[in-house]
JSON list of C-alpha atoms in Angstrom, two decimals:
[
{"chain": "A", "resi": 1, "resn": "MET", "atom": "CA", "xyz": [98.64, 164.16, 113.62]},
{"chain": "A", "resi": 2, "resn": "ASN", "atom": "CA", "xyz": [97.10, 166.36, 111.80]},
{"chain": "A", "resi": 3, "resn": "GLU", "atom": "CA", "xyz": [94.07, 167.34, 113.69]},
{"chain": "A", "resi": 4, "resn": "ILE", "atom": "CA", "xyz": [97.14, 168.99, 116.21]},
{"chain": "A", "resi": 5, "resn": "SER", "atom": "CA", "xyz": [97.21, 172.14, 115.53]},
{"chain": "A", "resi": 6, "resn": "ILE", "atom": "CA", "xyz": [100.59, 173.12, 114.18]},
{"chain": "A", "resi": 7, "resn": "PHE", "atom": "CA", "xyz": [100.35, 170.30, 111.40]},
{"chain": "A", "resi": 8, "resn": "LYS", "atom": "CA", "xyz": [96.20, 171.17, 110.31]},
{"chain": "A", "resi": 9, "resn": "GLY", "atom": "CA", "xyz": [96.02, 171.65, 106.92]},
{"chain": "A", "resi": 10, "resn": "ILE", "atom": "CA", "xyz": [99.35, 169.54, 105.83]},
{"chain": "A", "resi": 11, "resn": "ASP", "atom": "CA", "xyz": [98.23, 165.74, 104.95]},
{"chain": "A", "resi": 12, "resn": "GLU", "atom": "CA", "xyz": [99.26, 162.78, 107.03]},
{"chain": "A", "resi": 13, "resn": "GLN", "atom": "CA", "xyz": [101.95, 162.02, 104.54]},
{"chain": "A", "resi": 14, "resn": "ASN", "atom": "CA", "xyz": [103.83, 165.11, 104.68]},
{"chain": "A", "resi": 15, "resn": "VAL", "atom": "CA", "xyz": [103.36, 165.73, 108.44]},
{"chain": "A", "resi": 16, "resn": "LYS", "atom": "CA", "xyz": [105.27, 162.15, 108.40]},
{"chain": "A", "resi": 17, "resn": "SER", "atom": "CA", "xyz": [107.93, 163.44, 105.61]},
{"chain": "A", "resi": 18, "resn": "MET", "atom": "CA", "xyz": [108.39, 166.43, 108.07]},
{"chain": "A", "resi": 19, "resn": "LEU", "atom": "CA", "xyz": [108.38, 164.47, 111.30]},
{"chain": "A", "resi": 20, "resn": "LYS", "atom": "CA", "xyz": [111.06, 162.09, 109.99]},
{"chain": "A", "resi": 21, "resn": "CYS", "atom": "CA", "xyz": [113.49, 165.62, 108.36]},
{"chain": "A", "resi": 22, "resn": "PHE", "atom": "CA", "xyz": [113.13, 166.19, 112.02]},
{"chain": "A", "resi": 23, "resn": "GLU", "atom": "CA", "xyz": [114.35, 163.22, 113.52]},
{"chain": "A", "resi": 24, "resn": "ALA", "atom": "CA", "xyz": [110.98, 163.25, 115.63]},
{"chain": "A", "resi": 25, "resn": "LYS", "atom": "CA", "xyz": [110.55, 161.05, 118.16]},
{"chain": "A", "resi": 26, "resn": "THR", "atom": "CA", "xyz": [107.18, 159.33, 119.73]},
{"chain": "A", "resi": 27, "resn": "ILE", "atom": "CA", "xyz": [107.23, 157.28, 122.97]},
{"chain": "A", "resi": 28, "resn": "VAL", "atom": "CA", "xyz": [103.70, 156.54, 124.73]},
{"chain": "A", "resi": 29, "resn": "TYR", "atom": "CA", "xyz": [104.62, 157.42, 128.89]},
{"chain": "A", "resi": 30, "resn": "LYS", "atom": "CA", "xyz": [103.09, 156.06, 131.78]},
{"chain": "A", "resi": 31, "resn": "LYS", "atom": "CA", "xyz": [101.22, 157.87, 133.94]},
{"chain": "A", "resi": 32, "resn": "ASP", "atom": "CA", "xyz": [103.44, 160.23, 136.84]},
{"chain": "A", "resi": 33, "resn": "THR", "atom": "CA", "xyz": [106.87, 159.89, 134.61]},
{"chain": "A", "resi": 34, "resn": "THR", "atom": "CA", "xyz": [108.96, 162.88, 134.05]},
{"chain": "A", "resi": 35, "resn": "VAL", "atom": "CA", "xyz": [109.13, 163.07, 130.90]},
{"chain": "A", "resi": 36, "resn": "ILE", "atom": "CA", "xyz": [112.02, 165.94, 130.48]},
{"chain": "A", "resi": 37, "resn": "SER", "atom": "CA", "xyz": [113.20, 167.49, 133.93]},
{"chain": "A", "resi": 38, "resn": "ASN", "atom": "CA", "xyz": [115.36, 170.47, 133.98]},
{"chain": "A", "resi": 39, "resn": "LEU", "atom": "CA", "xyz": [113.81, 172.32, 130.01]},
{"chain": "A", "resi": 40, "resn": "ALA", "atom": "CA", "xyz": [115.22, 174.66, 130.57]},
{"chain": "A", "resi": 41, "resn": "ASN", "atom": "CA", "xyz": [118.23, 174.21, 129.40]},
{"chain": "A", "resi": 42, "resn": "THR", "atom": "CA", "xyz": [117.35, 171.64, 126.89]},
{"chain": "A", "resi": 43, "resn": "ASN", "atom": "CA", "xyz": [116.69, 172.70, 123.03]},
{"chain": "A", "resi": 44, "resn": "ILE", "atom": "CA", "xyz": [114.19, 169.69, 122.45]},
{"chain": "A", "resi": 45, "resn": "ILE", "atom": "CA", "xyz": [110.06, 170.71, 121.45]},
{"chain": "A", "resi": 46, "resn": "GLY", "atom": "CA", "xyz": [107.29, 168.33, 122.64]},
{"chain": "A", "resi": 47, "resn": "ILE", "atom": "CA", "xyz": [103.95, 168.14, 121.73]},
{"chain": "A", "resi": 48, "resn": "ILE", "atom": "CA", "xyz": [101.00, 165.85, 123.51]},
{"chain": "A", "resi": 49, "resn": "ILE", "atom": "CA", "xyz": [99.82, 163.80, 120.91]},
{"chain": "A", "resi": 50, "resn": "ASP", "atom": "CA", "xyz": [97.36, 162.17, 123.49]},
{"chain": "A", "resi": 51, "resn": "GLY", "atom": "CA", "xyz": [96.93, 162.45, 126.86]},
{"chain": "A", "resi": 52, "resn": "THR", "atom": "CA", "xyz": [97.86, 164.95, 130.25]},
{"chain": "A", "resi": 53, "resn": "ALA", "atom": "CA", "xyz": [100.74, 166.41, 131.89]},
{"chain": "A", "resi": 54, "resn": "ASN", "atom": "CA", "xyz": [101.81, 168.95, 134.14]},
{"chain": "A", "resi": 55, "resn": "LEU", "atom": "CA", "xyz": [104.77, 171.91, 133.24]},
{"chain": "A", "resi": 56, "resn": "VAL", "atom": "CA", "xyz": [105.89, 171.98, 136.63]},
{"chain": "A", "resi": 57, "resn": "ARG", "atom": "CA", "xyz": [108.22, 174.22, 138.44]},
{"chain": "A", "resi": 58, "resn": "SER", "atom": "CA", "xyz": [110.05, 173.45, 141.58]},
{"chain": "A", "resi": 59, "resn": "ASP", "atom": "CA", "xyz": [112.57, 176.29, 143.13]},
{"chain": "A", "resi": 60, "resn": "TYR", "atom": "CA", "xyz": [115.44, 175.85, 145.46]},
{"chain": "A", "resi": 61, "resn": "ASP", "atom": "CA", "xyz": [113.83, 174.82, 148.18]},
{"chain": "A", "resi": 62, "resn": "GLY", "atom": "CA", "xyz": [112.43, 172.26, 146.31]},
{"chain": "A", "resi": 63, "resn": "ASN", "atom": "CA", "xyz": [108.00, 173.01, 146.36]},
{"chain": "A", "resi": 64, "resn": "ARG", "atom": "CA", "xyz": [106.39, 172.23, 143.18]},
{"chain": "A", "resi": 65, "resn": "VAL", "atom": "CA", "xyz": [103.94, 174.42, 141.40]},
{"chain": "A", "resi": 66, "resn": "VAL", "atom": "CA", "xyz": [102.00, 173.29, 138.76]},
{"chain": "A", "resi": 67, "resn": "LEU", "atom": "CA", "xyz": [102.72, 176.43, 135.90]},
{"chain": "A", "resi": 68, "resn": "GLU", "atom": "CA", "xyz": [100.14, 174.87, 133.20]},
{"chain": "A", "resi": 69, "resn": "LYS", "atom": "CA", "xyz": [98.43, 171.72, 132.69]},
{"chain": "A", "resi": 70, "resn": "LEU", "atom": "CA", "xyz": [98.88, 170.10, 128.50]},
{"chain": "A", "resi": 71, "resn": "GLU", "atom": "CA", "xyz": [96.70, 168.13, 126.85]},
{"chain": "A", "resi": 72, "resn": "LYS", "atom": "CA", "xyz": [95.86, 167.09, 123.31]},
{"chain": "A", "resi": 73, "resn": "GLY", "atom": "CA", "xyz": [98.02, 169.53, 121.08]},
{"chain": "A", "resi": 74, "resn": "SER", "atom": "CA", "xyz": [99.87, 171.77, 123.57]},
{"chain": "A", "resi": 75, "resn": "ILE", "atom": "CA", "xyz": [103.43, 172.30, 122.60]},
{"chain": "A", "resi": 76, "resn": "PHE", "atom": "CA", "xyz": [106.32, 172.60, 124.85]},
{"chain": "A", "resi": 77, "resn": "GLY", "atom": "CA", "xyz": [110.12, 173.26, 125.33]},
{"chain": "A", "resi": 78, "resn": "GLU", "atom": "CA", "xyz": [112.20, 175.43, 124.38]},
{"chain": "A", "resi": 79, "resn": "VAL", "atom": "CA", "xyz": [109.78, 178.43, 125.16]},
{"chain": "A", "resi": 80, "resn": "PHE", "atom": "CA", "xyz": [110.88, 178.10, 128.30]},
{"chain": "A", "resi": 81, "resn": "THR", "atom": "CA", "xyz": [114.49, 178.91, 128.47]},
{"chain": "A", "resi": 82, "resn": "SER", "atom": "CA", "xyz": [114.23, 182.19, 130.27]},
{"chain": "A", "resi": 83, "resn": "TYR", "atom": "CA", "xyz": [113.41, 180.30, 134.15]},
{"chain": "A", "resi": 84, "resn": "SER", "atom": "CA", "xyz": [115.84, 180.47, 136.31]},
{"chain": "A", "resi": 85, "resn": "ASP", "atom": "CA", "xyz": [113.50, 177.63, 138.83]},
{"chain": "A", "resi": 86, "resn": "GLU", "atom": "CA", "xyz": [113.56, 173.99, 137.12]},
{"chain": "A", "resi": 87, "resn": "LEU", "atom": "CA", "xyz": [110.65, 173.23, 135.02]},
{"chain": "A", "resi": 88, "resn": "SER", "atom": "CA", "xyz": [109.53, 169.26, 134.42]},
{"chain": "A", "resi": 89, "resn": "VAL", "atom": "CA", "xyz": [106.96, 167.89, 131.99]},
{"chain": "A", "resi": 90, "resn": "ILE", "atom": "CA", "xyz": [105.40, 164.46, 134.39]},
{"chain": "A", "resi": 91, "resn": "THR", "atom": "CA", "xyz": [102.50, 163.21, 132.57]},
{"chain": "A", "resi": 92, "resn": "THR", "atom": "CA", "xyz": [99.05, 162.40, 135.16]},
{"chain": "A", "resi": 93, "resn": "SER", "atom": "CA", "xyz": [97.66, 159.82, 132.78]},
{"chain": "A", "resi": 94, "resn": "THR", "atom": "CA", "xyz": [99.30, 157.40, 129.84]},
{"chain": "A", "resi": 95, "resn": "CYS", "atom": "CA", "xyz": [100.64, 159.96, 127.78]},
{"chain": "A", "resi": 96, "resn": "THR", "atom": "CA", "xyz": [102.02, 159.50, 123.94]},
{"chain": "A", "resi": 97, "resn": "ILE", "atom": "CA", "xyz": [104.00, 162.94, 122.75]},
{"chain": "A", "resi": 98, "resn": "THR", "atom": "CA", "xyz": [106.82, 163.26, 120.11]},
{"chain": "A", "resi": 99, "resn": "THR", "atom": "CA", "xyz": [110.02, 165.36, 120.63]},
{"chain": "A", "resi": 100, "resn": "PHE", "atom": "CA", "xyz": [112.64, 166.84, 118.33]},
{"chain": "A", "resi": 101, "resn": "ASP", "atom": "CA", "xyz": [114.96, 169.05, 118.59]},
{"chain": "A", "resi": 102, "resn": "TYR", "atom": "CA", "xyz": [114.13, 172.99, 118.30]},
{"chain": "A", "resi": 103, "resn": "ASP", "atom": "CA", "xyz": [116.96, 173.54, 115.46]},
{"chain": "A", "resi": 104, "resn": "HIS", "atom": "CA", "xyz": [115.51, 170.86, 113.16]},
{"chain": "A", "resi": 105, "resn": "ILE", "atom": "CA", "xyz": [112.99, 174.12, 112.78]},
{"chain": "A", "resi": 106, "resn": "ILE", "atom": "CA", "xyz": [114.51, 177.12, 112.66]},
{"chain": "A", "resi": 107, "resn": "LYS", "atom": "CA", "xyz": [116.75, 175.57, 110.62]},
{"chain": "A", "resi": 108, "resn": "ARG", "atom": "CA", "xyz": [115.71, 175.08, 107.01]},
{"chain": "A", "resi": 109, "resn": "CYS", "atom": "CA", "xyz": [115.18, 171.70, 105.37]},
{"chain": "A", "resi": 110, "resn": "LYS", "atom": "CA", "xyz": [117.22, 169.96, 102.67]},
{"chain": "A", "resi": 111, "resn": "LYS", "atom": "CA", "xyz": [113.99, 168.87, 101.70]},
{"chain": "A", "resi": 112, "resn": "SER", "atom": "CA", "xyz": [112.76, 172.04, 101.44]},
{"chain": "A", "resi": 113, "resn": "CYS", "atom": "CA", "xyz": [109.89, 170.92, 103.10]},
{"chain": "A", "resi": 114, "resn": "PRO", "atom": "CA", "xyz": [106.79, 173.80, 101.96]},
{"chain": "A", "resi": 115, "resn": "TYR", "atom": "CA", "xyz": [104.91, 173.55, 105.24]},
{"chain": "A", "resi": 116, "resn": "GLN", "atom": "CA", "xyz": [108.31, 173.53, 107.24]},
{"chain": "A", "resi": 117, "resn": "LEU", "atom": "CA", "xyz": [107.65, 177.27, 107.52]},
{"chain": "A", "resi": 118, "resn": "ILE", "atom": "CA", "xyz": [103.88, 177.10, 108.81]},
{"chain": "A", "resi": 119, "resn": "ILE", "atom": "CA", "xyz": [105.51, 174.56, 111.52]},
{"chain": "A", "resi": 120, "resn": "CYS", "atom": "CA", "xyz": [107.93, 177.27, 113.01]},
{"chain": "A", "resi": 121, "resn": "PHE", "atom": "CA", "xyz": [105.86, 180.04, 112.79]},
{"chain": "A", "resi": 122, "resn": "SER", "atom": "CA", "xyz": [103.51, 177.62, 114.16]},
{"chain": "A", "resi": 123, "resn": "CYS", "atom": "CA", "xyz": [105.61, 176.87, 117.40]},
{"chain": "A", "resi": 124, "resn": "LEU", "atom": "CA", "xyz": [106.79, 180.68, 117.90]},
{"chain": "A", "resi": 125, "resn": "LEU", "atom": "CA", "xyz": [103.03, 181.94, 117.74]},
{"chain": "A", "resi": 126, "resn": "LYS", "atom": "CA", "xyz": [102.75, 179.07, 121.10]},
{"chain": "A", "resi": 127, "resn": "LYS", "atom": "CA", "xyz": [105.40, 181.40, 122.70]},
{"chain": "A", "resi": 128, "resn": "LEU", "atom": "CA", "xyz": [103.60, 184.72, 122.70]}
]
């Protein structure tokens, strides 16, 4: 997991500890699975651990546009709250994705994990 950019420099044990603290869920999805729909109205952060997916925008007429191709290490979620169209994440291969609630990043951990701030800044920088 520590080869994922936001976890670089953090040892595996601390990554596991943080993900437990964040109540993270890791799920393997089959190709062509909608992982999250209506992404703009969710409070979820997702990280592609393995595989590929597309961030897709659907307008009111049902037209779809691929906004971004997501691959290992890509982060999606909370950043898209300003979109008015429906956004979805759809896998383009078998895909392992770890998700957690955005609030777990921005609120101080009870254990005061020293790396939480690094993860928070990494996620925020990905938004820019």
